[in-house]
Amino acid sequence: MRMIDLRSDTATRPTPAMREAMARAEVGDDVLGEDPTVRDLEEETARIVGKEAALFVSSGTMGNQLAIATQTRPGDEVVGGEGAHPVLYESAAGAALSGVQFQVAGRGGFFNADDLEASVQPPQYWHPRTSLVALENTHNRAGGRVWPAQMAVAVAERAHALGLSVHLDGARIWNGSVASGIDVATMCLPFDTVSVCFSKGLGAPVGSAFCGSRAAVEQARRFRKRWGGGMRQVGILAAGALYALAHHRARLADDHANARALAEGLAKTQRARVEVQGVETNIVNIDVQASAQAVSAKARTMGVLLQATGPSRLRAVTHLDVSRTDIETAVELLGRAISSARGE
Ligand SMILES: Cc1ncc(COP(=O)(O)O)c(C=O)c1O
């Protein structure tokens, strides 16, 4: 049975054309700075993001952790929104690798400049020193919502006025840009450092980038090596990412339309609640009057994979390998899965 995989936009397989580009990639030893395809990818990413330099890294987690390592000292505090990736989903790497702790600002993933200021510690030596603020755009746990542009600018300005550095976890900044119509560089402008992922909506098999000033990237290069992330003929992977940047950005609008169609279909389903207006990009949160685990298990037997993210909440994510027909099938099957799972 072919599965319709809505668990994450990381589930994509490289397309034949992407595989072809990867197979043809010119390579060299990237630890020695001699991989031409990696250099091309880093230059192209820095250009799109609007920063001086970029560093190809293995994952979004490494990108975020490089931001923390380069902009904090052990014992510092990092402010992030509720449900932020480095706070919840990076195996406590901030504590383990950089010796920082986290403070959550606002509710629901977003926060304004006053929320930020309220979460910054007073200067007495017995408090942790707040040194970095991280925003996530689009916000995964908040259902792929895009940060209101003015609010992001105001938070970054206040952070700088308070002497803090500002990082953007832009794993899905490509989706945010397509949805808002604002170009990626403008969205990244208020931030000192930015991490972006090629392996989510863009459909590359592996890879992310850490972007910032040339000095920040050179400092990050040392951490990447220290953490075992110095890769050799990695141009094969960089070629997939370059292909994705060139060919898979504009089509994200299709994923967004598919997510909206899924949300609208499920909103009509009994015992399911979806905030259709909140579906701005490719992520749909579905609240069900049933056990989310039971719905997910039932859906799996019918050929639809999605994640239970709470006792009664499921998450579905659209991507390159999900067509409009798949969405229509998924709406029908999920409707049945929800009604049959309800008393369990
Ligand atoms: C918002 C966000 N940031 C960072 C990451 C980490 O990416 P990776 O899985 O490549 O470490 C993810 C992964 O899903 C994410 O959703």
Short mmCIF file of C-alpha atoms and ligand atoms in Angstrom, two decimals:
data_model
loop_
_atom_site.label_atom_id
_atom_site.label_comp_id
_atom_site.label_asym_id
_atom_site.label_seq_id
_atom_site.Cartn_x
_atom_site.Cartn_y
_atom_site.Cartn_z
CA MET A 1 0.00 0.00 0.00
CA ARG A 2 1.38 3.46 -0.90
CA MET A 3 1.36 5.59 2.24
CA ILE A 4 0.38 9.27 2.20
CA ASP A 5 3.01 10.59 4.57
CA LEU A 6 1.85 13.76 6.33
CA ARG A 7 4.11 13.39 9.39
CA SER A 8 6.58 16.02 8.28
CA ASP A 9 7.96 17.85 5.26
CA THR A 10 11.21 16.00 6.01
CA ALA A 11 9.63 12.85 4.54
CA THR A 12 10.40 13.73 0.90
CA ARG A 13 12.59 11.60 -1.38
CA PRO A 14 14.96 13.36 -3.79
CA THR A 15 13.41 13.72 -7.26
CA PRO A 16 15.13 12.10 -10.27
CA ALA A 17 16.40 15.53 -11.41
CA MET A 18 17.80 16.26 -7.95
CA ARG A 19 19.52 12.85 -7.85
CA GLU A 20 20.99 13.59 -11.26
CA ALA A 21 22.38 16.94 -10.02
CA MET A 22 23.83 15.18 -6.97
CA ALA A 23 25.43 12.46 -9.07
CA ARG A 24 27.09 15.05 -11.32
CA ALA A 25 28.36 17.27 -8.47
CA GLU A 26 31.99 18.37 -8.55
CA VAL A 27 33.50 17.63 -5.16
CA GLY A 28 36.63 18.18 -3.06
CA ASP A 29 37.64 18.00 0.60
CA ASP A 30 35.40 20.51 2.34
CA VAL A 31 37.37 20.44 5.60
CA LEU A 32 40.17 21.94 3.52
CA GLY A 33 37.68 24.36 1.96
CA GLU A 34 38.13 22.66 -1.43
CA ASP A 35 34.64 21.50 -2.33
CA PRO A 36 33.45 23.80 -5.15
CA THR A 37 29.79 22.74 -4.86
CA VAL A 38 29.71 23.48 -1.14
CA ARG A 39 31.28 26.86 -1.83
CA ASP A 40 28.63 27.58 -4.47
CA LEU A 41 25.86 26.57 -2.06
CA GLU A 42 27.27 28.72 0.75
CA GLU A 43 27.57 31.74 -1.54
CA GLU A 44 24.10 31.29 -2.97
CA THR A 45 22.55 30.81 0.48
CA ALA A 46 24.31 33.88 1.89
CA ARG A 47 23.05 35.88 -1.10
CA ILE A 48 19.43 34.74 -0.70
CA VAL A 49 19.45 35.21 3.08
CA GLY A 50 21.24 38.55 2.75
CA LYS A 51 24.13 37.80 5.13
CA GLU A 52 27.89 38.05 4.60
CA ALA A 53 28.52 34.32 4.78
CA ALA A 54 26.94 30.89 5.22
CA LEU A 55 28.18 27.51 6.44
CA PHE A 56 26.74 24.21 5.20
CA VAL A 57 25.84 22.02 8.20
CA SER A 58 24.26 18.63 8.68
CA SER A 59 20.97 19.69 10.29
CA GLY A 60 18.76 22.50 11.52
CA THR A 61 19.66 21.45 15.03
CA MET A 62 23.33 22.08 14.32
CA GLY A 63 22.45 25.48 12.79
CA ASN A 64 20.57 26.53 15.91
CA GLN A 65 23.27 25.18 18.22
CA LEU A 66 25.96 27.09 16.33
CA ALA A 67 23.93 30.25 16.89
CA ILE A 68 23.87 29.53 20.61
CA ALA A 69 27.56 28.53 20.82
CA THR A 70 28.74 31.64 18.96
CA GLN A 71 26.55 34.16 20.81
CA THR A 72 26.50 33.05 24.44
CA ARG A 73 28.80 32.04 27.29
CA PRO A 74 28.26 29.12 29.70
CA GLY A 75 25.76 30.16 32.37
CA ASP A 76 23.83 32.48 30.04
CA GLU A 77 20.13 32.42 29.32
CA VAL A 78 18.54 32.24 25.86
CA VAL A 79 15.01 33.56 25.30
CA GLY A 80 12.72 31.71 22.89
CA GLY A 81 9.01 31.38 22.15
CA GLU A 82 6.83 28.64 23.59
CA GLY A 83 7.46 25.33 21.83
CA ALA A 84 10.64 26.62 20.14
CA HIS A 85 12.76 23.92 18.54
CA PRO A 86 15.99 24.44 20.54
CA VAL A 87 13.98 24.51 23.79
CA LEU A 88 12.08 21.26 23.24
CA TYR A 89 13.43 19.18 20.39
CA GLU A 90 17.23 19.35 20.38
CA SER A 91 18.00 16.89 23.18
CA ALA A 92 18.98 19.73 25.54
CA ALA A 93 21.97 20.53 23.31
CA GLY A 94 21.95 24.16 24.49
CA ALA A 95 22.66 22.96 28.03
CA ALA A 96 24.97 20.12 27.04
CA LEU A 97 27.10 21.88 24.43
CA SER A 98 27.01 25.56 25.39
CA GLY A 99 25.99 25.50 29.07
CA VAL A 100 22.95 27.76 28.59
CA GLN A 101 19.42 27.61 29.97
CA PHE A 102 16.23 28.81 28.32
CA GLN A 103 13.54 31.30 29.24
CA VAL A 104 10.22 31.24 27.39
CA ALA A 105 8.66 34.54 26.28
CA GLY A 106 4.97 35.07 25.42
CA ARG A 107 2.44 32.37 24.63
CA GLY A 108 1.87 30.20 21.58
CA GLY A 109 5.32 30.66 20.05
CA PHE A 110 5.11 34.37 19.27
CA PHE A 111 6.06 37.24 21.55
CA ASN A 112 6.26 40.99 21.27
CA ALA A 113 9.00 43.41 22.33
CA ASP A 114 7.42 43.92 25.78
CA ASP A 115 7.17 40.14 26.34
CA LEU A 116 10.84 39.93 25.45
CA GLU A 117 11.83 42.69 27.84
CA ALA A 118 9.79 41.07 30.62
CA SER A 119 11.73 37.84 30.16
CA VAL A 120 15.19 39.43 30.24
CA GLN A 121 16.90 38.90 33.59
CA PRO A 122 17.87 41.88 35.76
CA PRO A 123 21.61 42.65 35.76
CA GLN A 124 22.46 41.42 39.29
CA TYR A 125 25.19 38.81 39.29
CA TRP A 126 22.97 36.18 40.91
CA HIS A 127 20.72 36.06 37.86
CA PRO A 128 21.68 34.31 34.64
CA ARG A 129 22.91 36.73 32.01
CA THR A 130 20.41 36.94 29.12
CA SER A 131 22.46 37.12 25.95
CA LEU A 132 20.49 35.74 23.01
CA VAL A 133 16.93 35.75 21.70
CA ALA A 134 15.75 33.19 19.14
CA LEU A 135 12.66 33.51 16.96
CA GLU A 136 11.23 30.67 14.85
CA ASN A 137 9.73 31.57 11.46
CA THR A 138 7.56 29.86 10.41
CA HIS A 139 6.66 28.51 13.82
CA ASN A 140 6.36 24.73 13.76
CA ARG A 141 4.31 24.14 16.93
CA ALA A 142 2.12 27.17 16.18
CA GLY A 143 0.95 25.38 13.01
CA GLY A 144 3.39 26.92 10.52
CA ARG A 145 2.24 30.48 11.26
CA VAL A 146 4.36 33.33 9.94
CA TRP A 147 5.68 35.96 12.36
CA PRO A 148 3.94 39.29 11.76
CA ALA A 149 6.78 41.22 10.04
CA GLN A 150 6.50 44.38 12.15
CA MET A 151 6.48 42.39 15.38
CA ALA A 152 9.65 40.51 14.38
CA VAL A 153 11.41 43.79 13.55
CA ALA A 154 10.28 45.35 16.86
CA VAL A 155 11.49 42.34 18.88
CA ALA A 156 14.89 42.41 17.17
CA GLU A 157 15.22 46.18 17.67
CA ARG A 158 14.34 45.91 21.37
CA ALA A 159 16.75 42.97 21.77
CA HIS A 160 19.57 44.97 20.24
CA ALA A 161 18.70 47.97 22.41
CA LEU A 162 18.97 45.65 25.43
CA GLY A 163 22.39 44.46 24.24
CA LEU A 164 21.21 40.99 23.16
CA SER A 165 22.00 39.10 19.96
CA VAL A 166 19.11 37.83 17.84
CA HIS A 167 18.91 34.53 15.99
CA LEU A 168 16.28 33.39 13.53
CA ASP A 169 15.47 29.68 13.32
CA GLY A 170 14.42 29.88 9.69
CA ALA A 171 14.08 26.15 9.06
CA ARG A 172 10.96 27.01 7.02
CA ILE A 173 11.71 30.64 6.15
CA TRP A 174 11.11 29.65 2.49
CA ASN A 175 7.49 28.86 3.34
CA GLY A 176 7.19 32.09 5.30
CA SER A 177 8.50 34.11 2.38
CA VAL A 178 6.17 32.49 -0.18
CA ALA A 179 3.16 32.92 2.14
CA SER A 180 3.86 36.54 3.05
CA GLY A 181 5.23 37.71 -0.30
CA ILE A 182 8.22 39.22 1.53
CA ASP A 183 11.61 38.19 0.16
CA VAL A 184 13.82 36.01 2.34
CA ALA A 185 16.58 38.63 2.77
CA THR A 186 14.10 41.22 4.05
CA MET A 187 12.68 38.70 6.52
CA CYS A 188 16.22 37.90 7.74
CA LEU A 189 17.44 41.51 7.89
CA PRO A 190 16.68 42.16 11.60
CA PHE A 191 18.69 39.11 12.74
CA ASP A 192 22.37 38.69 13.54
CA THR A 193 22.36 35.01 12.61
CA VAL A 194 19.94 32.80 10.70
CA SER A 195 19.69 29.03 10.25
CA VAL A 196 17.83 27.65 7.24
CA CYS A 197 17.01 24.08 6.19
CA PHE A 198 17.17 22.52 2.74
CA SER A 199 15.79 19.20 3.95
CA LYS A 200 12.27 20.29 4.90
CA GLY A 201 9.91 22.02 2.45
CA LEU A 202 12.62 22.28 -0.19
CA GLY A 203 12.94 18.52 -0.48
CA ALA A 204 16.73 18.00 -0.28
CA PRO A 205 17.71 14.80 1.52
CA VAL A 206 20.14 16.42 3.99
CA GLY A 207 21.41 19.79 5.06
CA SER A 208 20.99 23.21 6.57
CA ALA A 209 23.03 26.38 6.71
CA PHE A 210 24.15 28.73 9.46
CA CYS A 211 24.35 32.31 8.17
CA GLY A 212 25.67 35.57 9.59
CA SER A 213 28.68 37.83 9.54
CA ARG A 214 31.94 36.42 8.18
CA ALA A 215 33.34 36.43 11.73
CA ALA A 216 30.36 34.50 13.15
CA VAL A 217 30.60 31.91 10.37
CA GLU A 218 34.34 31.42 10.92
CA GLN A 219 33.72 30.92 14.64
CA ALA A 220 30.92 28.46 13.79
CA ARG A 221 33.25 26.53 11.46
CA ARG A 222 35.45 25.73 14.47
CA PHE A 223 32.46 24.49 16.53
CA ARG A 224 31.20 22.44 13.59
CA LYS A 225 34.55 20.66 13.42
CA ARG A 226 34.70 20.22 17.20
CA TRP A 227 31.24 18.61 17.17
CA GLY A 228 32.25 16.16 14.46
CA GLY A 229 30.42 17.99 11.69
CA GLY A 230 33.38 18.58 9.36
CA MET A 231 32.41 16.62 6.25
CA ARG A 232 34.66 15.79 3.30
CA GLN A 233 33.31 15.33 -0.28
CA VAL A 234 29.98 16.71 0.83
CA GLY A 235 29.34 18.54 -2.45
CA ILE A 236 27.13 15.57 -3.33
CA LEU A 237 24.71 16.74 -0.63
CA ALA A 238 25.25 20.43 -1.35
CA ALA A 239 24.23 19.79 -4.98
CA GLY A 240 20.85 18.51 -3.76
CA ALA A 241 20.43 21.65 -1.68
CA LEU A 242 21.44 23.92 -4.59
CA TYR A 243 18.95 22.15 -6.83
CA ALA A 244 16.25 22.58 -4.18
CA LEU A 245 16.96 26.31 -3.82
CA ALA A 246 16.70 26.82 -7.57
CA HIS A 247 13.68 24.61 -8.30
CA HIS A 248 11.59 24.00 -5.20
CA ARG A 249 10.95 27.38 -3.63
CA ALA A 250 8.16 28.82 -5.76
CA ARG A 251 6.26 25.52 -5.70
CA LEU A 252 5.81 25.80 -1.92
CA ALA A 253 2.63 27.73 -2.82
CA ASP A 254 1.19 24.35 -3.92
CA ASP A 255 1.96 22.84 -0.50
CA HIS A 256 0.23 25.79 1.15
CA ALA A 257 -2.86 25.39 -1.06
CA ASN A 258 -2.88 21.67 -0.27
CA ALA A 259 -2.64 22.35 3.47
CA ARG A 260 -5.55 24.78 3.19
CA ALA A 261 -7.60 22.19 1.26
CA LEU A 262 -6.83 19.58 3.92
CA ALA A 263 -7.85 22.00 6.67
CA GLU A 264 -11.08 22.94 4.91
CA GLY A 265 -11.94 19.29 4.29
CA LEU A 266 -11.24 18.24 7.87
CA ALA A 267 -13.09 21.25 9.31
CA LYS A 268 -16.25 19.70 7.84
CA THR A 269 -15.50 16.37 9.52
CA GLN A 270 -17.45 15.52 12.63
CA ARG A 271 -15.39 15.44 15.83
CA ALA A 272 -12.50 17.36 14.27
CA ARG A 273 -11.70 21.02 14.76
CA VAL A 274 -9.27 22.90 12.55
CA GLU A 275 -8.62 26.62 12.62
CA VAL A 276 -8.67 27.08 8.85
CA GLN A 277 -7.69 30.77 8.97
CA GLY A 278 -4.61 29.81 10.98
CA VAL A 279 -3.28 27.63 8.15
CA GLU A 280 -0.84 30.05 6.56
CA THR A 281 1.74 27.62 5.17
CA ASN A 282 2.13 23.82 5.04
CA ILE A 283 1.28 22.71 8.60
CA VAL A 284 -2.21 21.84 9.86
CA ASN A 285 -3.03 21.25 13.53
CA ILE A 286 -6.14 19.08 13.96
CA ASP A 287 -7.93 18.80 17.31
CA VAL A 288 -10.06 15.70 17.60
CA GLN A 289 -12.71 14.47 20.04
CA ALA A 290 -10.87 11.18 20.34
CA SER A 291 -7.47 9.90 21.33
CA ALA A 292 -4.95 11.37 18.87
CA GLN A 293 -2.81 8.23 19.21
CA ALA A 294 -5.79 6.05 18.33
CA VAL A 295 -6.64 8.20 15.29
CA SER A 296 -3.03 8.11 14.12
CA ALA A 297 -2.87 4.30 14.56
CA LYS A 298 -6.15 3.83 12.71
CA ALA A 299 -5.10 6.19 9.90
CA ARG A 300 -1.87 4.23 9.47
CA THR A 301 -3.82 1.06 8.77
CA MET A 302 -5.68 3.00 6.06
CA GLY A 303 -2.51 4.36 4.43
CA VAL A 304 -2.22 7.84 5.99
CA LEU A 305 0.63 8.78 8.31
CA LEU A 306 0.38 11.78 10.62
CA GLN A 307 1.72 12.71 14.02
CA ALA A 308 -0.08 12.84 17.35
CA THR A 309 1.41 15.97 18.98
CA GLY A 310 -0.87 16.02 22.04
CA PRO A 311 -3.52 13.84 23.71
CA SER A 312 -6.16 15.09 21.27
CA ARG A 313 -4.06 16.96 18.72
CA LEU A 314 -2.66 15.73 15.42
CA ARG A 315 -0.33 17.47 13.01
CA ALA A 316 -0.33 17.07 9.24
CA VAL A 317 2.34 18.60 7.01
CA THR A 318 2.15 18.91 3.22
CA HIS A 319 5.18 18.66 0.96
CA LEU A 320 6.65 17.80 -2.42
CA ASP A 321 5.55 14.17 -2.31
CA VAL A 322 1.89 14.91 -1.50
CA SER A 323 -0.45 15.72 -4.40
CA ARG A 324 -3.91 17.32 -4.39
CA THR A 325 -5.38 13.88 -5.06
CA ASP A 326 -3.54 12.56 -1.98
CA ILE A 327 -5.12 15.37 0.03
CA GLU A 328 -8.61 14.45 -1.16
CA THR A 329 -7.95 10.80 -0.25
CA ALA A 330 -6.49 11.80 3.12
CA VAL A 331 -9.53 13.93 4.02
CA GLU A 332 -11.83 11.00 3.37
CA LEU A 333 -9.70 8.42 5.20
CA LEU A 334 -8.99 10.69 8.17
CA GLY A 335 -12.70 11.40 8.52
CA ARG A 336 -13.27 7.67 8.83
CA ALA A 337 -10.30 7.19 11.17
CA ILE A 338 -11.54 9.95 13.48
CA SER A 339 -15.08 8.58 13.73
CA SER A 340 -13.96 4.99 14.25
CA ALA A 341 -11.32 5.94 16.85
CA ARG A 342 -13.64 8.06 18.97
CA GLY A 343 -14.41 6.06 22.10
CA GLU A 344 -10.89 4.55 22.35
C1 LIG B 1 11.55 24.95 13.33
C2 LIG B 1 12.61 23.89 13.29
N1 LIG B 1 13.87 24.22 13.59
C3 LIG B 1 14.86 23.32 13.56
C4 LIG B 1 14.62 22.01 13.22
C5 LIG B 1 15.74 21.02 13.27
O1 LIG B 1 16.07 20.47 12.06
P1 LIG B 1 16.82 19.06 11.95
O2 LIG B 1 15.77 18.02 12.08
O3 LIG B 1 17.44 19.12 10.58
O4 LIG B 1 17.83 19.01 13.03
C6 LIG B 1 13.31 21.61 12.91
C7 LIG B 1 13.04 20.20 12.55
O5 LIG B 1 11.94 19.79 12.24
C8 LIG B 1 12.27 22.58 12.95
O6 LIG B 1 11.00 22.25 12.68
#
